[in-house]
């Protein structure tokens, strides 16, 4: 019996060490040991096959753990606005489950428009709790690519055009999500500014623009947010795909920034085994069973980092040095997620999550225009709601961020509920998208309508004449060539004849409120005629209630634009320079796209060219009025290692409580290099009662004065005069002071 017992113990330790409580705990399972020591021990125990297995997928959204050693599988899921419904193991088809619905949080463009990092933290925490309940270890988000052009179909998933704003908003999101033991996978690294031909665009950009505009949010995500994963982008940089790019991944991300997490490929973003081995990719996921666009009988074994990698090692072309480094990073991710025994319990579709979604939506909605104080609606007895977007679910469609929600309050329903004492009527106005489902998720009420544009317009105009106020809820949607993954927009104007409908409606009834649903700016040739304009974004499960609460005045709008709203497409630098969408190479399936506007993106471009946008970056109105005064600095000159504190008083001089976002911009009055007129270097959101005054202070150091010097490959702040501007948008202001940077300043190390 003793012999059989000894044999049983030995076999148990081989196959399931977790079950052997009376045996000495192996180092890799001993939670009292430092993580790196546990990783060393686990790595030493793994076979070549086990190492190869953990660096590539085994299903659409999972990669294998190490069963023999007790490491569970790793499950990823699309975000960043909610936990995507489950699909079948090896297909994009919905799995047909009844327990994989979720709360849809507002798109990240709306989150950025709150200018409120505390809400970003709440967003991450809430999403992390939903992911935990659904058994997800890695959420594929947030996205922080810069809005270079309003044509990018995926801008709604990103955080605007400014690197400082995106950096400040992404860090608490990551910290909130990862506080729940769920990894953030920040995407799409980097220069992912096009969707059309996204696998073929080779970005040509200066080192200065790369480091000043397109990388800061990723750097903040790594060094301040502590992101556990990064997703490479589909496009190329310096002729290498970014999922295995030597400069972006090895040099900048891992060497310069000290990233210790895992680099995931975007699905199908890996293209070459040897580049994947050497150029920084750690974990490969694919769009189909072999990582390409077609199936294979042995499925995931054909991934670039699967059997092809193993064969190269067996043939002696590569040692296991690079493999061990990849596995080490994956094991580190395991210990942070699947092997973290102290993670909290998750929960799904809770009241707190809906309240978080509602709060974020309400603070992100931007009031762009309010002539005659048409808003808030106080005495309207007959309200006409017009527009397909009033009855269309916006949580469904748009690509990988499409969700299956437990509920979505549509704008029409939210308005009817809030204005229950009024007569609320509806007219379709236009037909844009009648698709009834996306990836197996239906869109609720039927969108079919066979009436002509003339009939729809006539009905809306006739009803408008008898209404006290007309609320047109239009804009873009998540259909192809609107705001949607895989395609860019093709025109700056509104689709489906909406411009003509707006003109007809405002002629029939001057009390028109236009609510734009989108993640991008759109042309508004009728803007001077329409008295009230609201930017409504894609705002998730509580969309209808959030919009209605702002329109009614229950919530005082405080959102600010995270991008410049151009009056014309030609006012955008990427289009003014003719650099978008790039040029096909002769005889090659590659598009070279040179970023000719360089560092002058968004408001940096309009300032440089003296262009007045339709609505400036950082702009947004309130139902009350704020006054900024008494701008001062604690000194007139700062030295190389010094700090400067700039303070202003802001007073609510209106009749209702509200919030204002005070924004600090810094400009260099004379430089050896071309520099923007001003750059955002600080912001704070303050809440004020009527008559209340608060002091708002910003403390800066020389990093706020620096530019990236391509000659030295470092950041430089040149001595001389600078100007600090404090305002509630990027529009020109008289609230400015001048200060000096001492000649003692040296290059920042």
XYZ file of C-alpha atoms in Angstrom:
749
model
C 0.000 0.000 0.000
C 2.873 2.373 0.824
C 4.232 1.876 -2.696
C 0.867 2.662 -4.303
C 0.435 5.721 -2.083
C 3.889 7.036 -3.040
C 3.094 6.495 -6.720
C -0.245 8.265 -6.360
C 1.421 11.280 -4.721
C 4.042 11.479 -7.465
C 1.445 11.318 -10.228
C -0.703 13.913 -8.490
C 2.198 16.341 -8.308
C 2.820 15.918 -12.027
C -0.750 16.335 -13.206
C -2.427 18.566 -10.640
C -0.110 20.165 -8.099
C -2.932 22.334 -6.729
C -4.619 19.240 -5.300
C -1.692 18.146 -3.174
C -2.173 20.107 0.021
C 0.155 17.958 2.085
C 3.101 18.302 -0.315
C 5.495 21.268 -0.153
C 4.116 24.147 -2.219
C 6.170 24.692 -5.382
C 7.700 28.154 -5.635
C 5.550 29.111 -8.616
C 2.409 28.506 -6.540
C 3.678 30.100 -3.347
C 1.986 33.490 -3.048
C 4.425 34.541 -0.351
C 7.247 34.547 -2.887
C 8.000 37.578 -5.099
C 6.313 37.418 -8.481
C 9.552 37.364 -10.455
C 10.825 34.407 -8.420
C 7.589 32.543 -9.085
C 7.917 33.325 -12.805
C 11.482 31.973 -12.865
C 10.338 28.756 -11.233
C 7.348 28.265 -13.537
C 9.415 29.003 -16.632
C 12.016 26.410 -15.613
C 9.291 23.759 -15.315
C 7.705 24.356 -18.732
C 8.349 22.222 -21.793
C 9.017 23.664 -25.237
C 5.486 22.748 -26.324
C 3.988 24.491 -23.295
C 6.038 27.608 -23.958
C 4.972 27.725 -27.602
C 1.337 27.161 -26.620
C 1.032 30.136 -24.278
C 2.211 32.695 -26.842
C -0.633 32.200 -29.305
C -4.390 31.798 -29.268
C -6.343 28.583 -28.949
C -9.723 30.111 -29.846
C -11.113 33.398 -31.094
C -10.593 35.117 -27.759
C -8.556 32.813 -25.521
C -5.025 31.537 -25.198
C -4.093 28.433 -23.206
C -2.681 28.400 -19.747
C -0.448 25.573 -18.567
C -2.809 22.848 -17.413
C -0.064 20.589 -16.047
C 1.115 23.379 -13.752
C -2.308 24.682 -12.818
C -2.331 27.888 -14.873
C -5.873 28.584 -16.182
C -6.608 29.729 -19.717
C -6.431 33.452 -20.466
C -9.657 34.996 -21.736
C -9.737 38.303 -23.586
C -12.748 40.251 -24.738
C -13.450 43.309 -26.778
C -14.130 46.608 -25.144
C -13.579 49.350 -24.516
C -17.195 50.418 -23.856
C -18.556 47.167 -22.433
C -17.961 43.428 -22.368
C -18.668 42.023 -25.823
C -21.052 39.033 -26.075
C -19.429 35.630 -26.318
C -18.872 34.001 -29.671
C -18.384 30.363 -30.562
C -14.951 28.859 -29.945
C -13.724 29.212 -33.496
C -16.266 31.472 -35.225
C -17.475 35.055 -35.032
C -21.041 33.764 -34.654
C -22.697 34.568 -31.335
C -22.653 31.663 -28.893
C -26.347 32.185 -28.158
C -25.910 32.551 -24.422
C -28.476 34.300 -22.248
C -26.075 35.478 -19.536
C -23.626 37.546 -21.615
C -25.466 40.842 -21.806
C -23.862 43.920 -20.284
C -24.096 47.595 -19.457
C -22.945 49.748 -22.360
C -20.863 52.647 -21.129
C -20.474 55.775 -23.282
C -17.908 55.639 -26.067
C -14.476 56.931 -25.104
C -14.980 60.093 -27.171
C -17.753 60.960 -24.703
C -15.600 60.009 -21.725
C -12.880 62.351 -22.995
C -15.502 65.086 -23.361
C -16.172 64.963 -19.615
C -12.646 66.272 -18.970
C -13.065 64.520 -15.624
C -10.391 61.965 -14.650
C -12.492 60.840 -11.662
C -15.151 59.593 -14.066
C -12.471 57.788 -16.034
C -11.520 55.930 -12.852
C -15.181 55.056 -12.230
C -15.501 53.887 -15.838
C -12.559 51.491 -15.474
C -13.738 50.114 -12.142
C -17.262 49.498 -13.408
C -16.074 47.829 -16.599
C -13.656 45.695 -14.579
C -16.465 44.428 -12.383
C -18.529 43.425 -15.410
C -15.506 41.705 -16.971
C -14.841 39.747 -13.767
C -18.387 38.433 -13.683
C -18.071 37.322 -17.294
C -14.752 35.559 -16.616
C -12.633 37.901 -18.752
C -8.993 38.462 -17.839
C -7.992 41.050 -20.449
C -10.209 43.816 -21.805
C -9.131 44.992 -25.243
C -9.090 48.697 -24.531
C -8.899 51.601 -23.927
C -7.968 53.254 -27.223
C -5.835 56.403 -27.286
C -4.993 57.041 -30.923
C -5.052 60.701 -31.881
C -7.918 62.112 -33.946
C -5.838 63.277 -36.879
C -8.789 63.477 -39.267
C -12.559 63.393 -38.654
C -12.747 60.718 -41.351
C -11.261 57.966 -39.183
C -14.100 55.515 -38.674
C -12.781 54.502 -35.267
C -12.350 57.930 -33.684
C -15.391 57.293 -31.492
C -13.319 54.679 -29.623
C -10.492 57.130 -28.910
C -9.963 60.125 -26.625
C -9.631 63.061 -28.953
C -6.915 65.025 -30.714
C -4.767 66.233 -27.840
C -2.013 64.102 -26.272
C -2.240 65.785 -22.861
C -6.006 65.258 -22.561
C -5.769 61.655 -23.731
C -2.903 60.988 -21.318
C -4.753 62.413 -18.332
C -7.922 60.455 -19.136
C -6.383 57.077 -19.959
C -4.361 56.652 -16.756
C -7.269 56.467 -14.268
C -9.246 54.235 -16.651
C -6.378 51.714 -16.588
C -5.920 52.007 -12.847
C -9.625 51.497 -12.222
C -9.864 48.479 -14.508
C -6.720 46.798 -13.215
C -7.704 47.412 -9.585
C -10.224 44.643 -10.231
C -7.551 42.222 -11.437
C -8.500 42.647 -15.105
C -5.770 43.733 -17.510
C -6.157 46.775 -19.694
C -4.861 46.241 -23.228
C -4.195 49.743 -24.529
C -4.664 50.076 -28.281
C -3.840 50.509 -31.099
C -0.113 51.093 -30.769
C 0.588 53.227 -32.742
C -0.356 55.707 -35.498
C -3.678 53.975 -36.169
C -5.373 56.951 -37.789
C -7.018 55.228 -40.766
C -9.457 52.329 -41.077
C -9.691 52.059 -44.849
C -6.835 49.783 -46.021
C -5.609 49.716 -42.428
C -3.409 46.659 -43.049
C -1.552 48.467 -45.831
C -0.965 52.030 -44.646
C 2.706 52.803 -44.032
C 2.884 55.947 -41.920
C 5.675 58.410 -42.664
C 5.969 60.763 -39.716
C 8.741 62.838 -38.160
C 10.294 61.685 -34.906
C 9.143 64.929 -33.370
C 5.484 64.444 -34.289
C 5.690 60.814 -33.225
C 6.929 61.716 -29.739
C 4.986 64.956 -29.230
C 1.605 63.954 -30.646
C 1.106 60.242 -31.238
C 3.005 58.519 -28.396
C 2.423 60.519 -25.172
C -0.882 58.837 -24.253
C 0.657 55.385 -24.734
C 3.667 56.426 -22.658
C 1.398 57.660 -19.880
C -0.579 54.424 -20.060
C 2.626 52.447 -19.479
C 4.589 54.605 -17.067
C 1.767 56.217 -15.069
C -1.142 53.842 -15.605
C 0.959 50.686 -15.326
C -0.845 48.971 -18.208
C -0.399 45.200 -18.223
C -0.911 44.789 -21.978
C -0.555 46.743 -25.220
C -2.137 45.862 -28.567
C -0.174 46.517 -31.739
C -1.946 48.250 -34.605
C -2.580 46.944 -38.116
C -0.726 49.674 -39.988
C 2.982 49.941 -40.734
C 5.629 52.337 -39.504
C 8.959 52.526 -41.315
C 7.840 49.633 -43.500
C 7.249 47.203 -40.628
C 3.839 46.125 -39.379
C 3.298 47.531 -35.930
C 2.474 44.199 -34.315
C 6.132 43.285 -34.822
C 7.903 46.614 -35.179
C 11.472 46.840 -33.927
C 11.419 50.579 -33.224
C 7.977 50.896 -31.652
C 8.019 47.689 -29.620
C 11.625 46.866 -28.782
C 13.216 50.306 -28.719
C 10.516 52.688 -27.506
C 7.989 50.568 -25.618
C 10.164 47.994 -23.896
C 13.584 49.618 -23.730
C 12.887 53.325 -23.345
C 9.625 53.131 -21.387
C 10.399 49.971 -19.419
C 7.141 48.207 -20.317
C 7.030 44.845 -18.518
C 3.684 43.647 -19.826
C 2.513 41.706 -22.860
C 2.306 42.935 -26.449
C -0.736 41.374 -28.127
C -1.227 41.348 -31.842
C -4.441 42.778 -33.146
C -6.505 39.975 -34.638
C -4.670 39.027 -37.820
C -2.033 41.709 -37.276
C 0.902 39.285 -37.318
C 2.451 38.684 -40.743
C 5.860 37.075 -40.335
C 7.295 34.513 -37.921
C 10.864 35.811 -37.787
C 9.788 39.427 -37.358
C 7.406 38.310 -34.612
C 10.252 36.470 -32.876
C 12.688 39.374 -32.948
C 10.539 42.501 -32.966
C 8.648 42.458 -29.709
C 5.398 40.531 -30.226
C 4.556 38.373 -27.193
C 1.092 36.916 -27.782
C -0.517 36.319 -31.170
C -4.239 36.390 -31.861
C -5.755 35.959 -35.296
C -8.720 36.813 -37.435
C -9.174 33.227 -38.509
C -7.914 29.805 -37.541
C -4.443 30.206 -39.005
C -3.987 33.898 -38.284
C -4.692 34.781 -41.903
C -7.992 35.048 -43.737
C -8.691 31.357 -44.322
C -9.147 28.186 -42.276
C -6.835 25.242 -41.700
C -7.409 21.729 -40.451
C -4.862 22.075 -37.668
C -6.135 25.549 -36.867
C -4.118 27.518 -34.322
C -1.026 25.348 -34.689
C -0.438 27.211 -37.955
C -0.114 30.615 -36.299
C 3.162 32.389 -37.006
C 4.220 31.942 -33.398
C 3.089 28.315 -33.180
C 4.553 25.351 -35.101
C 6.542 27.581 -37.500
C 8.333 29.086 -34.480
C 8.890 25.681 -32.882
C 10.424 24.328 -36.090
C 12.883 27.227 -36.269
C 14.022 26.422 -32.739
C 14.322 22.706 -33.465
C 16.311 23.461 -36.614
C 18.732 25.539 -34.543
C 18.024 28.843 -36.264
C 16.843 30.370 -32.990
C 17.550 29.525 -29.370
C 14.841 29.765 -26.718
C 16.171 33.152 -25.561
C 13.470 35.200 -27.290
C 10.814 32.590 -26.523
C 11.611 32.620 -22.817
C 11.311 36.399 -22.727
C 7.867 36.227 -24.336
C 6.741 33.455 -21.980
C 8.085 35.410 -19.003
C 5.850 38.333 -19.940
C 2.832 36.065 -20.436
C 3.434 34.418 -17.057
C 3.624 37.885 -15.506
C 0.203 38.595 -17.026
C -1.088 35.281 -15.622
C 0.026 36.205 -12.116
C -1.620 39.603 -12.418
C -4.922 38.135 -13.627
C -5.760 34.427 -13.785
C -3.408 33.455 -10.922
C -4.429 36.369 -8.706
C -6.361 34.627 -5.940
C -7.290 37.913 -4.278
C -9.326 39.497 -7.040
C -12.736 40.794 -5.947
C -15.948 39.239 -7.164
C -17.485 40.827 -10.208
C -21.102 41.649 -10.854
C -23.122 42.420 -13.951
C -25.729 45.006 -14.928
C -25.902 46.459 -11.422
C -27.612 49.681 -10.437
C -24.202 51.200 -9.725
C -22.982 50.423 -13.248
C -26.039 52.018 -14.834
C -25.571 55.054 -12.609
C -21.922 55.260 -13.684
C -22.915 55.045 -17.348
C -25.548 57.743 -16.828
C -23.213 60.099 -14.983
C -20.487 59.781 -17.621
C -22.993 60.377 -20.419
C -24.473 63.434 -18.732
C -21.077 65.041 -18.102
C -19.859 64.248 -21.611
C -22.767 65.769 -23.537
C -21.627 69.084 -25.024
C -23.854 72.119 -25.488
C -22.471 73.762 -28.622
C -24.998 76.529 -29.214
C -27.934 77.966 -27.269
C -29.290 81.153 -28.845
C -32.324 82.734 -27.227
C -31.736 80.360 -24.303
C -33.940 77.846 -26.061
C -32.521 75.223 -23.742
C -33.352 73.990 -21.210
C -36.892 73.179 -22.300
C -39.107 74.485 -19.513
C -42.526 75.303 -20.903
C -42.857 73.214 -24.062
C -46.254 71.521 -24.205
C -45.988 70.097 -27.725
C -42.649 68.511 -28.592
C -41.799 66.947 -31.927
C -38.894 64.531 -32.077
C -37.469 63.959 -35.571
C -34.776 61.619 -36.801
C -33.836 57.991 -37.195
C -31.211 58.263 -34.488
C -34.001 58.823 -31.975
C -35.125 55.212 -32.447
C -31.926 53.421 -33.484
C -29.840 51.400 -31.025
C -26.289 52.692 -31.046
C -24.811 49.971 -28.856
C -25.111 47.527 -31.768
C -22.723 47.684 -34.727
C -19.610 49.697 -35.440
C -17.189 46.770 -35.343
C -15.520 45.042 -32.433
C -17.067 47.387 -29.856
C -20.581 46.186 -30.701
C -22.393 44.978 -27.582
C -25.392 42.963 -26.438
C -26.929 45.146 -23.786
C -29.405 44.298 -21.088
C -31.142 47.550 -21.956
C -30.665 50.694 -24.022
C -32.925 53.654 -23.429
C -33.458 55.201 -26.844
C -33.630 59.002 -27.128
C -37.314 59.065 -28.082
C -38.238 56.893 -25.118
C -36.128 58.975 -22.750
C -37.740 62.209 -23.948
C -41.240 60.762 -23.643
C -40.537 59.595 -20.111
C -39.026 62.913 -18.974
C -41.636 65.115 -20.648
C -44.597 62.968 -19.655
C -46.748 66.064 -19.062
C -46.203 67.260 -22.628
C -47.493 65.932 -25.920
C -44.507 64.222 -27.559
C -44.849 63.231 -31.211
C -42.363 61.592 -33.581
C -41.527 61.824 -37.279
C -38.901 59.597 -38.902
C -37.603 62.385 -41.153
C -35.101 60.220 -43.031
C -34.135 56.589 -43.522
C -30.482 55.717 -43.123
C -30.005 52.192 -41.898
C -32.611 49.453 -41.786
C -30.278 46.590 -40.827
C -31.968 44.596 -38.086
C -28.992 42.822 -36.497
C -25.213 42.799 -36.140
C -23.252 39.662 -35.254
C -26.460 38.031 -34.098
C -27.628 40.913 -31.882
C -30.918 42.475 -32.949
C -31.554 46.212 -32.876
C -34.927 46.225 -31.142
C -37.726 48.016 -32.944
C -38.036 47.676 -36.693
C -36.312 50.326 -38.783
C -37.961 49.400 -42.077
C -39.667 52.320 -43.815
C -40.504 52.348 -47.507
C -41.623 55.981 -47.746
C -39.706 58.322 -50.021
C -37.504 61.159 -48.769
C -40.137 63.620 -49.956
C -42.882 61.896 -47.985
C -40.775 61.700 -44.848
C -39.793 65.371 -45.084
C -43.377 66.469 -45.712
C -44.607 64.608 -42.636
C -41.888 66.079 -40.417
C -42.438 69.637 -41.677
C -46.208 69.415 -41.234
C -45.839 68.223 -37.649
C -43.120 70.800 -36.936
C -45.483 73.675 -37.731
C -47.743 72.646 -34.851
C -44.999 72.025 -32.252
C -43.641 74.355 -29.584
C -40.179 72.915 -30.139
C -38.596 70.448 -32.549
C -35.789 68.137 -31.398
C -33.927 66.694 -34.384
C -31.825 63.723 -33.328
C -29.572 62.964 -36.268
C -25.895 62.680 -37.132
C -23.925 59.566 -37.945
C -24.473 55.951 -36.952
C -22.362 52.816 -36.723
C -22.931 51.699 -40.288
C -20.126 51.242 -42.782
C -18.503 54.519 -43.825
C -19.989 56.332 -40.839
C -18.481 55.725 -37.397
C -17.436 52.136 -37.891
C -14.396 49.901 -37.688
C -12.957 48.803 -41.018
C -13.964 51.850 -43.055
C -13.343 55.571 -42.995
C -15.948 58.197 -43.688
C -16.151 59.369 -47.285
C -17.675 62.795 -46.759
C -17.657 65.423 -44.025
C -21.311 66.203 -44.548
C -24.236 64.524 -42.848
C -25.556 61.418 -44.621
C -29.089 60.531 -45.734
C -30.140 64.059 -46.787
C -30.176 65.405 -43.239
C -28.921 68.867 -44.215
C -31.944 69.459 -46.421
C -34.225 68.185 -43.686
C -32.699 70.537 -41.102
C -33.170 73.481 -43.451
C -36.816 72.569 -44.023
C -37.513 72.068 -40.325
C -35.942 75.324 -39.107
C -37.897 77.179 -41.783
C -41.120 75.578 -40.553
C -40.315 76.103 -36.868
C -37.447 78.339 -35.658
C -37.400 76.593 -32.264
C -35.185 73.762 -33.455
C -32.788 71.824 -31.259
C -30.313 69.735 -33.249
C -28.790 66.804 -31.328
C -25.848 65.267 -33.148
C -25.138 61.597 -32.438
C -21.603 60.713 -33.541
C -18.022 60.169 -32.478
C -16.728 62.708 -35.001
C -17.329 66.263 -36.109
C -19.602 66.829 -39.103
C -20.221 69.722 -41.462
C -23.058 72.013 -40.351
C -23.749 74.453 -43.191
C -26.965 75.497 -41.406
C -25.326 76.177 -38.013
C -26.115 79.918 -38.017
C -29.821 79.225 -38.574
C -30.329 76.620 -35.859
C -30.603 78.182 -32.389
C -29.551 75.164 -30.275
C -26.988 72.463 -31.069
C -26.021 69.585 -28.771
C -23.299 66.976 -29.292
C -24.768 63.714 -28.027
C -22.061 61.090 -28.868
C -22.690 57.335 -28.609
C -23.566 57.224 -24.933
C -24.613 53.673 -24.189
C -27.346 52.072 -22.145
C -28.643 55.267 -20.548
C -28.583 57.358 -23.735
C -32.226 58.441 -23.704
C -32.311 59.376 -20.038
C -28.999 61.251 -20.262
C -30.055 63.320 -23.268
C -33.486 64.072 -21.838
C -32.013 65.173 -18.497
C -29.764 67.698 -20.250
C -32.487 68.966 -22.577
C -34.827 69.429 -19.625
C -32.238 71.165 -17.462
C -32.171 68.509 -14.753
C -28.460 68.351 -15.531
C -26.449 71.428 -16.402
C -24.206 70.465 -19.358
C -20.474 70.643 -18.667
C -18.915 68.629 -21.501
C -16.099 70.069 -23.599
C -15.038 69.035 -27.089
C -12.002 66.713 -27.135
C -11.310 67.691 -30.747
C -11.549 70.676 -33.061
C -14.860 70.964 -34.893
C -13.862 72.246 -38.321
C -16.237 74.397 -40.329
C -14.858 72.767 -43.486
C -12.886 69.600 -44.040
C -10.179 71.694 -45.715
C -9.536 73.349 -42.349
C -8.066 70.086 -41.038
C -4.299 69.806 -41.495
C -4.328 66.229 -42.783
C -6.649 67.286 -45.614
C -5.288 70.784 -46.207
C -1.835 69.321 -46.901
C -3.237 66.644 -49.198
C -1.576 63.908 -47.169
C -4.704 61.916 -46.383
C -5.295 59.116 -47.424
C -1.808 58.633 -48.889
C -0.460 57.209 -52.146
C -0.250 53.629 -53.396
C 3.250 52.418 -54.139
C 3.838 51.350 -57.707
C 3.607 47.577 -57.923
C 3.120 47.127 -54.184
C 0.049 46.729 -51.995
C 1.259 49.455 -49.654
C -0.031 52.993 -49.146
C 2.534 55.557 -48.038
C 0.882 58.256 -45.967
C 3.107 61.181 -45.031
C 1.907 63.245 -42.085
C 2.779 66.540 -43.728
C 1.051 68.653 -41.085
C 3.654 67.233 -38.674
C 3.055 68.360 -35.064
C 0.247 70.708 -36.114
C -2.763 68.510 -35.423
C -6.189 69.860 -34.517
C -6.145 73.239 -32.798
C -2.392 73.427 -33.340
C -3.114 73.597 -37.080
C -6.007 76.081 -36.932
C -3.950 78.359 -34.662
C -0.996 78.198 -37.040
C -3.144 78.945 -40.080
C -5.335 81.543 -38.312
C -8.441 79.486 -39.054
C -11.544 79.970 -36.953
C -13.158 76.565 -36.405
C -16.890 76.097 -36.127
C -16.307 75.102 -32.496
C -12.809 75.107 -30.951
C -11.123 72.305 -29.054
C -12.109 72.377 -25.380
C -15.330 74.279 -26.095
C -18.689 73.698 -24.471
C -21.458 75.905 -23.072
C -23.420 75.761 -19.834
C -26.833 76.914 -18.620
C -24.975 79.280 -16.328
C -22.118 81.736 -16.884
C -18.574 81.714 -15.527
C -16.066 84.524 -15.253
C -12.290 84.051 -15.052
C -10.185 86.743 -13.391
C -7.051 87.554 -11.396
C -4.633 85.349 -13.311
C -1.275 85.253 -11.561
C 1.907 83.229 -11.170
C 3.982 82.638 -8.053
C 7.105 83.885 -9.813
C 8.140 85.647 -12.989
C 11.073 83.377 -13.770
C 11.639 79.641 -13.333
C 14.871 77.692 -13.561
C 15.698 74.302 -15.015
C 14.696 72.249 -11.982
C 12.042 74.611 -10.711
C 8.259 74.676 -10.841
C 5.803 77.453 -11.568
C 2.292 77.708 -10.123
C -0.340 79.597 -12.102
C -3.602 80.512 -10.392
C -6.869 82.031 -11.556
C -10.197 82.824 -9.926
C -13.336 81.443 -11.527
C -16.772 82.628 -10.463
C -20.248 81.389 -11.309
C -22.001 84.647 -12.197
C -25.168 82.917 -13.403
C -28.315 81.753 -11.647
C -27.802 77.985 -11.536
C -25.157 75.599 -10.235
C -22.809 74.229 -12.826
C -19.344 72.992 -13.697
C -16.623 74.621 -15.739
C -13.397 73.181 -17.122
C -10.492 75.547 -16.676
C -7.766 74.873 -19.232
C -4.112 75.886 -19.130
C -2.279 76.423 -22.409
C 1.434 77.213 -22.729
C 3.099 78.949 -25.666
C 6.758 79.614 -26.474
C 7.095 83.136 -27.867
C 10.437 82.476 -29.567
C 11.986 79.126 -30.415
C 14.677 77.667 -32.628
C 12.081 75.167 -33.887
C 8.549 75.650 -35.211
C 6.165 75.378 -32.262
C 2.391 75.579 -31.828
C 0.920 78.885 -30.728
C -0.198 77.078 -27.581
C -0.500 73.575 -26.167
C -2.754 72.178 -23.473
C -0.711 71.492 -20.331
C -3.341 71.300 -17.593
C -7.077 71.302 -16.872
C -9.390 71.116 -13.876
C -13.132 70.736 -13.643
C -14.714 72.820 -10.895
C -18.313 72.757 -9.593
C -19.748 76.075 -8.470
C -22.979 77.235 -6.906
C -24.422 80.567 -8.106
C -22.197 83.371 -6.862
C -19.436 80.994 -5.718
C -15.769 81.662 -6.527
C -12.937 79.141 -6.501
C -9.228 79.438 -7.014
C -7.867 77.076 -9.648
C -4.124 76.392 -9.664
C -1.836 74.623 -12.104
C 1.752 73.681 -11.315
C 4.090 73.084 -14.234
C 7.744 72.205 -14.662
C 10.027 72.424 -17.673
C 8.405 69.377 -19.265
C 5.425 71.647 -20.017
C 7.791 73.953 -21.911
C 9.718 71.307 -23.828
C 9.728 70.051 -27.379
C 11.245 66.843 -28.761
C 14.641 67.612 -30.273
C 15.286 65.249 -33.167
C 19.007 66.028 -33.169
C 19.538 64.828 -29.610
C 16.638 62.376 -29.377
C 15.594 64.054 -26.141
C 13.262 66.720 -24.806
C 14.514 70.308 -24.717
C 13.204 73.464 -23.073
C 14.901 76.525 -24.462
C 15.385 79.550 -22.223
C 13.331 82.610 -22.979
C 9.829 83.992 -22.696
C 6.714 81.828 -22.423
C 3.063 82.707 -22.160
C 0.461 80.952 -19.992
C -3.171 81.196 -21.027
C -6.130 80.103 -18.887
C -9.494 79.784 -20.574
C -12.558 77.547 -20.860
C -11.578 76.475 -24.396
C -8.696 76.775 -26.844
C -10.198 79.947 -28.290
C -8.081 83.118 -28.053
C -8.176 84.728 -24.602
C -7.002 87.842 -22.775
C -6.409 85.788 -19.630
C -2.680 85.374 -20.078
C 0.575 86.092 -18.327
C 4.200 85.987 -19.429
C 7.087 84.391 -17.607
C 10.716 83.544 -18.271
C 12.606 80.285 -18.306
C 16.105 80.910 -16.993
C 19.110 80.430 -19.254
C 20.371 77.932 -16.681
C 17.987 75.391 -18.194
C 19.602 72.282 -19.646
C 18.191 69.358 -21.558
C 15.839 67.294 -19.458
C 17.175 63.815 -18.752
